[in-house]
Amino acid sequence: MGRTSKDKRDVYYRLAKENGWRARSAFKLLQLDEEFQLFQGVVRAVDLCAAPGSWSQVLSQKITDGHVVAVDLQAMAPLPGVLQIQGDITQLSTAKEIIQHFEGCPADLVVCDGAPDVTGLHDVDEYMQAQLLLAALNIATHVLKPGGCFVSKIFRGRDVTLLYSQLRVFFSKVVCAKPRSSRNSSIEAFVVCQGYDPPAGFIPDLTKPLLDHTYDPDFNQLDGPTRIIVPFVTCGDLSAYDSDQSYPLDLDDGSEYQYTPPTQPPISPPYQEACTLKKKGQLAKEIRS
Amino acid sequence: MDAQEDYIWPRATSELILLPVTGLECVGDRLLAGEGPDVLVYSLDFGGHLRMMKRVQNLLGHYLIHGFRVRGDPAVGDVDSQAMLAVFGSKGLRVVKVSWGQGRFREVWRSDLWSMSDWIWDVRWLEEKVAVALGHNSVALYNPMLGRLLQEVHCTDRCTLSSACLIGNTWKELTVVAGAISNELLVWYPASAADLEPVTPDRRVSGHMGVIFSMSYLDSKGLLATASEDRSVRLWKVGDLRVPGGRVQNIGHCFGHSARVWQVKLLENYLISAGEDCVCLVWSHEGEILQAFRGHQGRGIRAVAAHEQQAWVITGGDDSGIRLWHLVGRGYPGAGVSALCFKSQSRAGTLKAVTLAGSWRVLAVTDTGALYLYDLEVKCWEHLLEDKRFRSYCLLEAAPGPEGFGLCAMANGEGLIKVVPINTPAAAVDLTPFQGKVHSLSWALRGYEELLLLASGPAGVLACLEVSAAPSGKAIFVKERCRYLLPPSKQRWHTCSAFLPPGNYLVCGDRRGSVLLFPSRPELYPTHGVGIGVGLEVGGKAVAAAVAAVLSVGGGGEGDGSTPTEWGPVSTLPALHGKQGVTSVTCHSGYVYTTGRDGAYYQLRVQSGQLQPVLRQKSCRGMNWLAGLRMVADGSMVILGFHANEFVVWSPRSHEKLHVVHCGGGHRSWAFSDTEAAVAFAYLKDGDVMLYRALGGCTRPHVILREGLHGREITCVKRVGTITLGPEFDVASLLPLDPLEPGSQGPGLIDIVITGSEDTTVCVLALPTATGAAHALTAIGNHSSSVRTVAVWGASTPGGPQDPRPGLTAHVVSAGGRAEMQCFSLMVTPDPGTPSHLACHITHLSSHRLDEAWDRQRNRHRMVKGDPETRYMSLAVCEPDRPGLDPLVAAACSDGAVRLFVLQDSGRRLQLLAETFHHKRCVLKVHAFTHKSPGQRRLLLSSAATDGSLAFWDLTAVLDHGATALQPPAEPGFPHQLGTPCLTLQAHSCGINSLHTLPIGEGHHLVASGSEDGSLHVFQLAVELPELEEAAGEAEREPQLRVLEEHTVPCAHAAHVTGLRILSPNLMVSASIDQRLTFWRLGRGEPTFMNSAVYHVPDVADMDCWSVSPEFGHRCALGGQGLEVYNWYD
Ligand SMILES: C[S@@+](CC[C@H](N)C(=O)[O-])C[C@H]1O[C@@H](n2cnc3c(N)ncnc32)[C@H](O)[C@@H]1O
């Protein structure tokens, strides 16, 4: 497979490179905004799980004179106007550091595009993703102003209704949205939660993680008809490119194709040492008698 | 009918689950394997192997099992025959007591299923209580009998964990080692909590560069092992971890895996690790790799267990396979390479060629023309003969057979051939069948009756020599029987030969890659006229030339005056293996197998004197030079070949490299021999003979407790039909389970199901109704990219409708990535000799690649541009109701097209007929259905795209009249245009992932679709045909399609609806990625929810439903990251 093969299979990957976005995810946030006007009146925003930083790029462009805090486990190349924190959002110390920046001046928008490194074991991955979402929600309860908005990636798997029921506690309007740049085949979608409105008497507590809800025989059944399923919206207009479609390299707009290298080279992976050793032929081998 | 009753009916129950094996544990002499919520129990049989004996169902409800913990203390009772187990996974925990007295495994008692507040990473028995390590770094003390939380203690650092390990036998000494997302290990003591306050970690240990997936603590040596995302395993000297403040020292950092390491296990003398690379490594505590177990497919090994006394390691894979391996310790003496020390003062010359006579006699020739023998029992070199004429060039081949028949042959550059009896070299016979270089030598053996030596000479002459021995054994006779002639080519010589049983034909391969069929004696040639006719008809040019040469009497044998006839092949498959040549031919149970340097092996068949390809298979990745093929005692085959500079014996069945020899590649002289006792591989290196020997032959040293299915996600499932086994097939003997499961009575019905997968293979599965088991009959791996869809047509029985015999036949077309389609036919017949009681025969019919078709067009039309990355998303076959018409197959394509192909000559030719870009975006589904009304039959196709729109097309005219019924192509050379749809409809607001229809009479059909947003859409479609008089002609009788009653269920599911089936006018079933299988009542306005079942397979991509029999009811198969089969009754 040549280097152009990914460009053919994934039109958004290619467009991201051509438009200077650090990741194709940028289009997801842009398309979510098309539908929900997420950035209207936003001055302060938090971008959780931000690396390599395409959402932060979008935020810093859309929120002029604003204040964006970006957080990720991974180091991220600097971006003008974006304050960066490196850390695990499920960890207390990271959460405290984020909250510090919003004391007295709460945020209007919290976004989280967090995805665990999938292991391929579906139940583990779904759980891990849910924990990221709940950790982000926990942070949001500390920094979000009433009426504020929270957007997060969500895996629509077996227990997604438990997350919906959890989010409904804090927000007046919860919608599940799928930008057209996210593939049909992917279980990924985004919850757009508007109108932050915690229950009366709710006191945010960082030291206690928010745990998953459980199935409830009255409101949210495991295998019955009563389930909390939030409305689903597809966003991005229909004339947008179809992420499932394969396009020829010369797109219809008449432009001639030219290969563009990735905007951000991949960050150093945890297995770098193993790769280096492998390249040098220094991985341990079976001993032979 | 009252609502209550409706709610209960129909109830689907899970009868078979194939999922990644995520928990394994040895208990006594039993092995417990977690698969989904079920436990499989294996026990030792008399041969010392494990055998499946029971499935304990549904221990964890909708959770999946991730581990077992056996209660260790003797309070439980007789530890040799019973055990108390804590079974956990996800947030679920249950305790079961099992016993296996008197050879029967029984579940004595089980607690309720307890749900924890958070994910369970580890469980440890503390006498009758358990400690549970939870997801956000807390520990719960729990009474598992009563389901009561006694105490929960948190660590101050409440981050999410990726693993945890509990140590100690009492709450007081309980130690937690937690793997945090920050890659650190946190060691803390729950009992040190004052007033249930969070506990500060006692120690933080860092070192890994990625998260930690697994830990193992070895109490006796004070060692801890960790496995990580960073692809390494670390060994830590920790002493007694239960003592606070101890020193932690990293004493080993083991890099050996080529992907993430999922599991680690410390044994007294070994460290076992296994990971995403599907390899299980056995390390010494010093960090050397002692053994490597390879064979699992797909995304890795998920579970590891060990039985130290038996020296077993058991691994469970993502492919749902379970394998057992033997630990052999350091320096396993069973296999190895040794130098045979040829070089010596007394032996002049350097070695030129080596061969093996059986697996313990090595023969070698030098550049002085001397032939030497090395006998492994005697362990020394013996000089057999010396003949200067073989100085500059010498071929050497030992005869086949267990002891090499005691014969070998040498040949030189001047046409001289010497056949040598190894035990009496003085009795060697010389012969010069032709003048000129002998290019190649090969043997062919028929039983013990007939032995031929074939020698290729100049100009394609192939001399066939009969070799026989005098009854005394002292003398041998070599006589030329006849001469064959090879098809012309630059390197015109043969490379291999074999008798085709019963022995009337010889099959040969040549250097040009062709496979040739010769009658084994001239008398067996058909009379000339017929012979030529047959040859010309099928073989193409090469054969024509060769057959013509049969007539040119006197074409060879220049110089010696005689003019022997040269016989051409009666059948040829030209260049079957490409330019690099055929390397071997093997005949076995009615088939011919050939291997080539194109990395492929073929299954062929000879019918009416003609060679026919049946199936082409690729060997494992990177093994591009196949050298041979052997049938093994267990009925499977192994492939010999070269993988870079290694010689490899590879098993396609177990995906294992059974033998690997670092020989430097196949370009130097080498020989392979296998007998029941041993395999041997000899090769020349640095002027010496190197010999690899392994005892036990080619059979697998390891045991497959359960075969894996697909290595990656299943993308499509299709049921082909059901086979009824007669009473002669004792169904009970099929049963691995005890006692009989319900539903096992009645006739032996076996459903045949086809699955396609991202692992690029198509699998044929047998699902007996009696056992709830699944047997993979065969896997077909001829796609170059992932398989996304399969369609079946022409299902029948062997012998056809006139002479039905038990079994099933069908034609299958599969398609997927890189716009590739493959057609094959399938025949499944009863066979008492196999575990499934079935034999499956596959014949490959045709392949089609859109980019290849485009490339051909491009030569003629510069404008054609297509995208080779186009994926076929879905296929639908439209079968004609009259004989003589070819079926059509419609394909939903990712480039926005619906394409129509004709399946000509029963699928032997696949041709693109028409296309339409109506949808302008990725088309996800196509579905074909027939509309019947009195005297009328219309074939309709529906297509669905990512924008939620549906389109309906009438294909009747295309089916009847072919392309003439279509609009001509936009430009010559392009496919025809499918025209405009009869009806379009915006059914959903986003992608449609499932589509089905059902005729409901009065010219109406129910159409149902399910979407990415979890919604269902159901409507009635009225098909109206204009009266005959109104329409001008048949072709113009376009049907009118109208939408009648339309309903939408917006939040039917919480994720994509990927499976949908209208079972009857008032019942529908849907399946979704939210893991619910839901029944809907239709026909009374909006579809209403009846009931749903939570299933275990994630990411379900496809579902098929069928009814089996009145006794057995209905079945449905769900394919995704695994396979699950449900059953329900009317
Ligand atoms: C899909 S990427 C985000 C892409 C980003 N929105 C952009 O547009 O460039 C997901 C990120 O989640 C981060 N992540 C995963 N788990 C995390 C955690 N516990 N804390 C912080 N970041 C995490 C990963 O490091 C990864 O960079």
mmCIF file with all atom_site columns, C-alpha atoms and ligand atoms in Angstrom, chain A residues 22-26 28 47-57 71-74 76 87-91 94 112-117 132 135 153 188 267, chain B residues 160 181, ligand 1:
data_model
loop_
_atom_site.group_PDB
_atom_site.id
_atom_site.type_symbol
_atom_site.label_atom_id
_atom_site.label_alt_id
_atom_site.label_comp_id
_atom_site.label_asym_id
_atom_site.label_entity_id
_atom_site.label_seq_id
_atom_site.pdbx_PDB_ins_code
_atom_site.Cartn_x
_atom_site.Cartn_y
_atom_site.Cartn_z
_atom_site.occupancy
_atom_site.B_iso_or_equiv
_atom_site.pdbx_formal_charge
_atom_site.auth_seq_id
_atom_site.auth_comp_id
_atom_site.auth_asym_id
_atom_site.auth_atom_id
_atom_site.pdbx_PDB_model_num
ATOM   1  C CA  . ARG A 1 22  ? -3.500  18.228 13.485 1.00 0.00 ? 22  ARG A CA  1
ATOM   2  C CA  . ALA A 1 23  ? -6.101  15.474 13.270 1.00 0.00 ? 23  ALA A CA  1
ATOM   3  C CA  . ARG A 1 24  ? -9.181  14.636 11.255 1.00 0.00 ? 24  ARG A CA  1
ATOM   4  C CA  . SER A 1 25  ? -11.192 15.047 14.479 1.00 0.00 ? 25  SER A CA  1
ATOM   5  C CA  . ALA A 1 26  ? -11.241 18.801 13.843 1.00 0.00 ? 26  ALA A CA  1
ATOM   6  C CA  . LYS A 1 28  ? -16.131 16.495 14.033 1.00 0.00 ? 28  LYS A CA  1
ATOM   7  C CA  . ASP A 1 47  ? -10.401 20.799 26.021 1.00 0.00 ? 47  ASP A CA  1
ATOM   8  C CA  . LEU A 1 48  ? -9.917  17.499 27.816 1.00 0.00 ? 48  LEU A CA  1
ATOM   9  C CA  . CYS A 1 49  ? -7.924  14.738 26.139 1.00 0.00 ? 49  CYS A CA  1
ATOM   10 C CA  . ALA A 1 50  ? -6.716  17.235 23.620 1.00 0.00 ? 50  ALA A CA  1
ATOM   11 C CA  . ALA A 1 51  ? -3.624  15.743 21.974 1.00 0.00 ? 51  ALA A CA  1
ATOM   12 C CA  . PRO A 1 52  ? -2.519  16.103 19.234 1.00 0.00 ? 52  PRO A CA  1
ATOM   13 C CA  . GLY A 1 53  ? -4.597  19.262 19.425 1.00 0.00 ? 53  GLY A CA  1
ATOM   14 C CA  . SER A 1 54  ? -6.944  19.735 16.508 1.00 0.00 ? 54  SER A CA  1
ATOM   15 C CA  . TRP A 1 55  ? -9.889  20.559 18.780 1.00 0.00 ? 55  TRP A CA  1
ATOM   16 C CA  . SER A 1 56  ? -7.734  23.100 20.554 1.00 0.00 ? 56  SER A CA  1
ATOM   17 C CA  . GLN A 1 57  ? -6.895  24.565 17.164 1.00 0.00 ? 57  GLN A CA  1
ATOM   18 C CA  . VAL A 1 71  ? -5.256  18.690 28.938 1.00 0.00 ? 71  VAL A CA  1
ATOM   19 C CA  . ASP A 1 72  ? -3.835  15.374 27.848 1.00 0.00 ? 72  ASP A CA  1
ATOM   20 C CA  . LEU A 1 73  ? -1.793  12.474 29.089 1.00 0.00 ? 73  LEU A CA  1
ATOM   21 C CA  . GLN A 1 74  ? 0.505   13.058 26.161 1.00 0.00 ? 74  GLN A CA  1
ATOM   22 C CA  . MET A 1 76  ? 1.330   18.293 22.836 1.00 0.00 ? 76  MET A CA  1
ATOM   23 C CA  . GLY A 1 87  ? -1.774  14.765 33.065 1.00 0.00 ? 87  GLY A CA  1
ATOM   24 C CA  . ASP A 1 88  ? -4.350  12.043 33.584 1.00 0.00 ? 88  ASP A CA  1
ATOM   25 C CA  . ILE A 1 89  ? -7.815  13.571 33.824 1.00 0.00 ? 89  ILE A CA  1
ATOM   26 C CA  . THR A 1 90  ? -8.964  10.732 36.069 1.00 0.00 ? 90  THR A CA  1
ATOM   27 C CA  . GLN A 1 91  ? -6.335  11.707 38.616 1.00 0.00 ? 91  GLN A CA  1
ATOM   28 C CA  . THR A 1 94  ? -4.717  16.918 37.350 1.00 0.00 ? 94  THR A CA  1
ATOM   29 C CA  . CYS A 1 112 ? -13.665 15.890 25.859 1.00 0.00 ? 112 CYS A CA  1
ATOM   30 C CA  . ASP A 1 113 ? -12.594 13.783 22.914 1.00 0.00 ? 113 ASP A CA  1
ATOM   31 C CA  . GLY A 1 114 ? -10.980 11.225 25.174 1.00 0.00 ? 114 GLY A CA  1
ATOM   32 C CA  . ALA A 1 115 ? -10.482 7.725  23.977 1.00 0.00 ? 115 ALA A CA  1
ATOM   33 C CA  . PRO A 1 116 ? -8.552  5.065  25.810 1.00 0.00 ? 116 PRO A CA  1
ATOM   34 C CA  . ASP A 1 117 ? -5.998  3.083  23.883 1.00 0.00 ? 117 ASP A CA  1
ATOM   35 C CA  . LEU A 1 132 ? -12.986 9.065  30.884 1.00 0.00 ? 132 LEU A CA  1
ATOM   36 C CA  . ALA A 1 135 ? -13.975 11.946 34.900 1.00 0.00 ? 135 ALA A CA  1
ATOM   37 C CA  . LYS A 1 153 ? -17.089 11.410 22.985 1.00 0.00 ? 153 LYS A CA  1
ATOM   38 C CA  . GLU A 1 188 ? -18.138 6.497  18.434 1.00 0.00 ? 188 GLU A CA  1
ATOM   39 C CA  . ILE A 1 267 ? 3.982   11.541 19.388 1.00 0.00 ? 267 ILE A CA  1
ATOM   40 C CA  . THR B 2 160 ? -8.640  4.625  37.063 1.00 0.00 ? 160 THR B CA  1
ATOM   41 C CA  . ILE B 2 181 ? -2.998  5.003  34.000 1.00 0.00 ? 181 ILE B CA  1
HETATM 42 C C1  . LIG C 3 .   ? -8.840  10.962 19.909 1.00 0.00 ? 1   LIG C C1  1
HETATM 43 S S1  . LIG C 3 .   ? -7.534  11.657 20.793 1.00 0.00 ? 1   LIG C S1  1
HETATM 44 C C2  . LIG C 3 .   ? -8.049  13.313 20.912 1.00 0.00 ? 1   LIG C C2  1
HETATM 45 C C3  . LIG C 3 .   ? -7.873  14.072 19.634 1.00 0.00 ? 1   LIG C C3  1
HETATM 46 C C4  . LIG C 3 .   ? -8.041  15.570 19.838 1.00 0.00 ? 1   LIG C C4  1
HETATM 47 N N1  . LIG C 3 .   ? -9.387  15.919 20.202 1.00 0.00 ? 1   LIG C N1  1
HETATM 48 C C5  . LIG C 3 .   ? -7.655  16.329 18.598 1.00 0.00 ? 1   LIG C C5  1
HETATM 49 O O1  . LIG C 3 .   ? -8.558  16.828 17.943 1.00 0.00 ? 1   LIG C O1  1
HETATM 50 O O2  . LIG C 3 .   ? -6.470  16.410 18.292 1.00 0.00 ? 1   LIG C O2  1
HETATM 51 C C6  . LIG C 3 .   ? -7.762  10.995 22.389 1.00 0.00 ? 1   LIG C C6  1
HETATM 52 C C7  . LIG C 3 .   ? -6.762  11.483 23.429 1.00 0.00 ? 1   LIG C C7  1
HETATM 53 O O3  . LIG C 3 .   ? -7.208  11.090 24.703 1.00 0.00 ? 1   LIG C O3  1
HETATM 54 C C8  . LIG C 3 .   ? -6.074  11.062 25.538 1.00 0.00 ? 1   LIG C C8  1
HETATM 55 N N2  . LIG C 3 .   ? -6.363  10.387 26.800 1.00 0.00 ? 1   LIG C N2  1
HETATM 56 C C9  . LIG C 3 .   ? -6.748  9.108  26.975 1.00 0.00 ? 1   LIG C C9  1
HETATM 57 N N3  . LIG C 3 .   ? -6.891  8.846  28.287 1.00 0.00 ? 1   LIG C N3  1
HETATM 58 C C10 . LIG C 3 .   ? -6.612  9.983  28.962 1.00 0.00 ? 1   LIG C C10 1
HETATM 59 C C11 . LIG C 3 .   ? -6.576  10.342 30.343 1.00 0.00 ? 1   LIG C C11 1
HETATM 60 N N4  . LIG C 3 .   ? -6.886  9.449  31.278 1.00 0.00 ? 1   LIG C N4  1
HETATM 61 N N5  . LIG C 3 .   ? -6.235  11.585 30.662 1.00 0.00 ? 1   LIG C N5  1
HETATM 62 C C12 . LIG C 3 .   ? -5.904  12.483 29.705 1.00 0.00 ? 1   LIG C C12 1
HETATM 63 N N6  . LIG C 3 .   ? -5.908  12.215 28.401 1.00 0.00 ? 1   LIG C N6  1
HETATM 64 C C13 . LIG C 3 .   ? -6.250  10.961 28.019 1.00 0.00 ? 1   LIG C C13 1
HETATM 65 C C14 . LIG C 3 .   ? -5.083  10.338 24.672 1.00 0.00 ? 1   LIG C C14 1
HETATM 66 O O4  . LIG C 3 .   ? -3.781  10.602 25.102 1.00 0.00 ? 1   LIG C O4  1
HETATM 67 C C15 . LIG C 3 .   ? -5.396  10.906 23.293 1.00 0.00 ? 1   LIG C C15 1
HETATM 68 O O5  . LIG C 3 .   ? -4.486  11.895 22.945 1.00 0.00 ? 1   LIG C O5  1
#
